[in-house]
Short mmCIF file of C-alpha atoms in Angstrom, two decimals:
data_model
loop_
_atom_site.label_atom_id
_atom_site.label_comp_id
_atom_site.label_asym_id
_atom_site.label_seq_id
_atom_site.Cartn_x
_atom_site.Cartn_y
_atom_site.Cartn_z
CA MET J 1 47.56 11.71 -32.74
CA GLU J 2 50.74 9.94 -31.73
CA LYS J 3 52.10 9.13 -28.30
CA GLY J 4 55.40 10.85 -27.55
CA LYS J 5 58.42 9.76 -25.56
CA ILE J 6 57.73 9.25 -21.87
CA ILE J 7 60.09 9.53 -18.89
CA ALA J 8 58.43 8.37 -15.66
CA ILE J 9 59.87 9.53 -12.34
CA ASP J 10 58.58 8.13 -9.06
CA GLY J 11 59.65 8.37 -5.44
CA PHE J 12 58.71 9.50 -1.96
CA SER J 13 57.82 13.07 -1.03
CA SER J 14 60.59 15.69 -1.08
CA THR J 15 63.20 13.47 -2.71
CA GLY J 16 63.66 16.10 -5.42
CA LYS J 17 61.50 14.37 -8.06
CA SER J 18 59.98 17.55 -9.45
CA THR J 19 63.28 19.46 -9.50
CA ILE J 20 64.90 16.59 -11.38
CA ALA J 21 61.93 16.24 -13.73
CA LYS J 22 61.96 19.96 -14.54
CA ALA J 23 65.68 19.90 -15.26
CA ILE J 24 65.37 16.90 -17.59
CA ALA J 25 62.40 18.49 -19.37
CA ARG J 26 64.32 21.73 -19.93
CA GLU J 27 67.37 19.84 -21.22
CA LEU J 28 65.32 17.75 -23.67
CA ASN J 29 62.62 20.35 -24.43
CA PHE J 30 59.97 17.94 -23.11
CA LEU J 31 56.71 18.87 -21.35
CA HIS J 32 56.98 18.50 -17.55
CA VAL J 33 53.95 17.33 -15.58
CA ASP J 34 54.00 17.27 -11.77
CA THR J 35 51.20 14.82 -10.92
CA GLY J 36 51.62 15.47 -7.21
CA ALA J 37 50.52 19.03 -7.90
CA MET J 38 47.33 17.65 -9.45
CA TYR J 39 46.44 15.73 -6.27
CA ARG J 40 47.31 18.80 -4.25
CA ALA J 41 44.99 20.90 -6.40
CA VAL J 42 42.10 18.50 -5.76
CA THR J 43 42.94 18.64 -2.04
CA LEU J 44 42.97 22.44 -2.14
CA TYR J 45 39.52 22.36 -3.75
CA GLY J 46 38.27 20.19 -0.89
CA ILE J 47 39.65 22.65 1.67
CA GLN J 48 38.26 25.71 -0.12
CA GLU J 49 34.81 24.13 -0.33
CA ASN J 50 34.91 23.10 3.36
CA ILE J 51 34.67 19.43 2.44
CA ILE J 52 37.80 18.36 4.30
CA SER J 53 39.85 19.70 7.19
CA GLU J 54 42.47 18.58 9.69
CA ASN J 55 39.65 17.43 11.97
CA ASP J 56 37.72 15.63 9.24
CA LYS J 57 40.30 13.96 7.00
CA GLU J 58 38.21 10.93 6.14
CA ASN J 59 35.54 13.19 4.65
CA ALA J 60 37.84 13.39 1.62
CA LEU J 61 35.64 10.72 0.00
CA GLN J 62 32.97 13.39 -0.48
CA ILE J 63 35.19 15.13 -3.05
CA VAL J 64 34.23 12.32 -5.46
CA ASN J 65 30.80 13.94 -5.74
CA HIS J 66 32.40 17.16 -6.97
CA LEU J 67 34.86 15.92 -9.60
CA ASP J 68 32.80 17.39 -12.45
CA GLU J 69 33.36 20.81 -10.82
CA ILE J 70 37.16 20.48 -10.82
CA GLN J 71 39.18 21.63 -13.82
CA ILE J 72 42.96 21.30 -13.65
CA THR J 73 45.26 22.76 -16.30
CA PHE J 74 48.94 23.61 -16.69
CA ARG J 75 50.21 26.85 -18.21
CA TYR J 76 53.79 27.74 -19.02
CA ASN J 77 55.24 30.69 -17.09
CA GLU J 78 58.04 32.12 -19.23
CA SER J 79 59.48 34.28 -16.45
CA GLU J 80 59.79 31.25 -14.14
CA ASN J 81 60.63 28.87 -16.98
CA GLN J 82 58.18 26.26 -15.72
CA ASN J 83 54.64 24.94 -16.00
CA GLU J 84 52.29 26.16 -13.28
CA ILE J 85 49.06 24.56 -12.17
CA TYR J 86 45.63 26.18 -12.39
CA LEU J 87 42.52 25.12 -10.50
CA ASN J 88 39.31 26.26 -12.16
CA GLY J 89 41.16 29.04 -13.94
CA GLN J 90 43.13 30.28 -10.92
CA ASN J 91 46.89 29.93 -10.51
CA VAL J 92 47.35 27.86 -7.34
CA GLU J 93 51.05 26.99 -7.71
CA ASN J 94 51.84 28.52 -4.31
CA GLU J 95 48.63 27.63 -2.47
CA ILE J 96 49.01 23.90 -3.08
CA ARG J 97 52.36 23.89 -1.21
CA SER J 98 50.76 25.01 2.09
CA ILE J 99 51.06 22.84 5.20
CA SER J 100 47.27 22.39 5.31
CA VAL J 101 47.29 20.82 1.83
CA THR J 102 50.41 18.78 2.64
CA ASN J 103 48.75 17.30 5.73
CA LEU J 104 45.66 16.18 3.79
CA VAL J 105 46.81 15.24 0.29
CA SER J 106 47.57 11.57 1.05
CA TYR J 107 44.01 11.08 2.30
CA VAL J 108 42.70 12.47 -0.98
CA ALA J 109 45.21 10.62 -3.17
CA LYS J 110 44.26 7.18 -1.82
CA ILE J 111 40.67 7.43 -3.13
CA PRO J 112 40.30 5.22 -6.26
CA GLU J 113 37.79 7.49 -8.02
CA ILE J 114 40.06 10.51 -7.65
CA ARG J 115 43.08 8.56 -8.88
CA SER J 116 41.13 7.34 -11.93
CA PHE J 117 39.96 10.89 -12.63
CA LEU J 118 43.52 12.24 -12.63
CA VAL J 119 45.25 9.27 -14.27
CA GLU J 120 43.01 9.68 -17.33
CA GLN J 121 44.05 13.34 -17.58
CA GLN J 122 47.71 12.40 -17.16
CA ARG J 123 47.52 9.85 -19.97
CA GLN J 124 45.88 12.36 -22.30
CA LEU J 125 48.87 14.66 -21.89
CA ALA J 126 51.13 12.03 -23.48
CA TRP J 127 49.42 12.31 -26.85
CA ASN J 128 51.37 14.61 -29.17
CA HIS J 129 53.82 15.48 -26.37
CA ASN J 130 57.18 14.20 -25.24
CA ILE J 131 56.80 14.32 -21.46
CA VAL J 132 58.63 13.97 -18.18
CA MET J 133 56.07 13.07 -15.53
CA ASP J 134 56.77 12.70 -11.82
CA GLY J 135 54.64 11.27 -9.07
CA ARG J 136 54.15 8.06 -7.12
CA ASP J 137 52.57 5.66 -9.60
CA ILE J 138 53.77 6.91 -12.98
CA GLY J 139 55.91 3.92 -13.92
CA SER J 140 53.68 1.35 -12.24
CA VAL J 141 50.18 2.54 -13.24
CA VAL J 142 50.01 5.61 -15.45
CA PHE J 143 52.71 4.65 -17.97
CA PRO J 144 53.93 1.08 -17.32
CA GLN J 145 55.45 1.11 -20.84
CA ALA J 146 57.39 4.36 -20.30
CA ASP J 147 60.61 4.72 -22.30
CA LEU J 148 62.56 5.33 -19.08
CA LYS J 149 61.64 4.89 -15.41
CA LEU J 150 63.55 6.52 -12.57
CA PHE J 151 62.91 5.99 -8.85
CA ILE J 152 64.29 8.78 -6.65
CA THR J 153 65.19 8.17 -3.01
CA ALA J 154 66.68 10.28 -0.21
CA ASP J 155 67.22 10.09 3.54
CA ALA J 156 64.18 11.13 5.62
CA GLN J 157 66.08 13.82 7.54
CA VAL J 158 67.38 15.32 4.29
CA ARG J 159 63.89 15.31 2.82
CA ALA J 160 62.40 16.95 5.89
CA GLN J 161 64.99 19.73 5.82
CA ARG J 162 64.30 20.37 2.14
CA ARG J 163 60.55 20.57 2.68
CA PHE J 164 60.99 22.83 5.71
CA ASN J 165 63.27 25.16 3.73
CA GLU J 166 60.65 25.41 0.96
CA MET J 167 57.87 26.50 3.31
CA GLU J 168 57.10 30.21 3.24
CA ASP J 169 55.59 30.35 6.73
CA LYS J 170 57.84 28.28 8.98
CA SER J 171 56.17 29.65 12.12
CA LYS J 172 53.26 27.22 11.66
CA THR J 173 55.36 24.08 12.08
CA THR J 174 58.73 22.68 13.11
CA LEU J 175 61.34 20.58 11.33
CA GLU J 176 60.42 17.54 13.44
CA GLU J 177 56.72 17.98 12.61
CA VAL J 178 57.59 18.14 8.92
CA LYS J 179 59.64 14.96 9.25
CA ALA J 180 56.81 13.18 11.06
CA ASN J 181 54.40 14.23 8.30
CA LEU J 182 56.76 12.89 5.62
CA ILE J 183 57.05 9.54 7.37
CA GLU J 184 53.28 9.34 7.77
CA ARG J 185 52.84 10.12 4.07
CA ASP J 186 55.42 7.47 3.15
CA GLU J 187 53.37 4.88 5.03
CA LEU J 188 50.08 6.03 3.55
CA ASP J 189 51.43 6.17 -0.01
CA SER J 190 53.15 2.79 0.21
CA GLY J 191 50.34 1.04 2.06
CA ARG J 192 47.27 2.23 0.19
CA GLU J 193 45.31 -0.45 -1.62
CA ASN J 194 44.90 1.48 -4.87
CA SER J 195 48.09 2.32 -6.85
CA PRO J 196 50.58 2.17 -3.95
CA LEU J 197 54.00 3.75 -4.29
CA VAL J 198 56.38 1.00 -5.39
CA LYS J 199 59.69 0.79 -7.20
CA CYS J 200 59.16 -0.96 -10.53
CA ASP J 201 61.53 -3.79 -11.37
CA ASP J 202 62.65 -1.92 -14.50
CA ALA J 203 63.14 1.44 -12.77
CA ILE J 204 66.62 2.84 -12.17
CA GLU J 205 67.07 3.96 -8.55
CA ILE J 206 68.78 7.29 -7.88
CA ASP J 207 69.79 8.35 -4.34
CA ASN J 208 69.48 12.12 -3.98
CA SER J 209 70.52 12.41 -0.31
CA ASN J 210 73.98 13.98 -0.39
CA VAL J 211 74.99 14.82 -3.92
CA SER J 212 75.47 18.10 -5.77
CA GLN J 213 72.88 19.12 -8.34
CA GLU J 214 75.57 19.17 -11.03
CA GLU J 215 76.78 15.65 -10.21
CA LEU J 216 73.23 14.32 -9.94
CA MET J 217 72.09 15.77 -13.26
CA GLY J 218 75.25 14.60 -14.99
CA LYS J 219 74.53 11.04 -13.89
CA ILE J 220 70.85 11.24 -14.81
CA MET J 221 71.42 12.79 -18.22
CA ARG J 222 73.88 10.05 -19.10
CA ILE J 223 71.16 7.53 -18.28
CA VAL J 224 68.54 9.50 -20.25
CA GLN J 225 70.75 9.81 -23.32
CA SER J 226 71.41 6.07 -23.32
CA LYS J 227 67.69 5.23 -23.13
CA ILE J 228 65.80 7.94 -25.04
#
């Protein structure tokens, strides 16, 4: 087996990482892997099995005892033109975007054993595939030798509005609550001891606050074509 080309995309929540990664993958015919979805799937498992809840966030450590019961796979959905995530054989692409998962995922993602469990799976995907992978530690931990590293940023208010717009049931929260959750997640992701979110020295920073999708992708694809 041979390792393919790797584009690593990191950044804070709701900066548009996954949208950008999907667009690059489609343009280059690469495999797209949303690692944030993998952590969300593990979090969803913890919720479904009554291991963690809003009132018992720190109990997330108990999920470590159930990792051999968790199977995460990606399957391509032709009608949606994207990979979708499956948890133990069930499509959970929509369920993992719920506010309950969003509020708990950073507590799950900071656990070293869970990160090791998923990082190994992420690295396996690079064999025999050209991939675009987005997350929070792709360039720093998962693929420090990636062919190209991008770090996506955006204003907190812009990010909060995007996340709020994506939510199917807006009656369960407010825009300000979404913003507060994003800021809390920023602090947790950047401050955790294991694999914190950082901008690598060799990553190219892209601000996705107030720019059209066409302009953004034009800029990014020029960078990609010069590096890949």
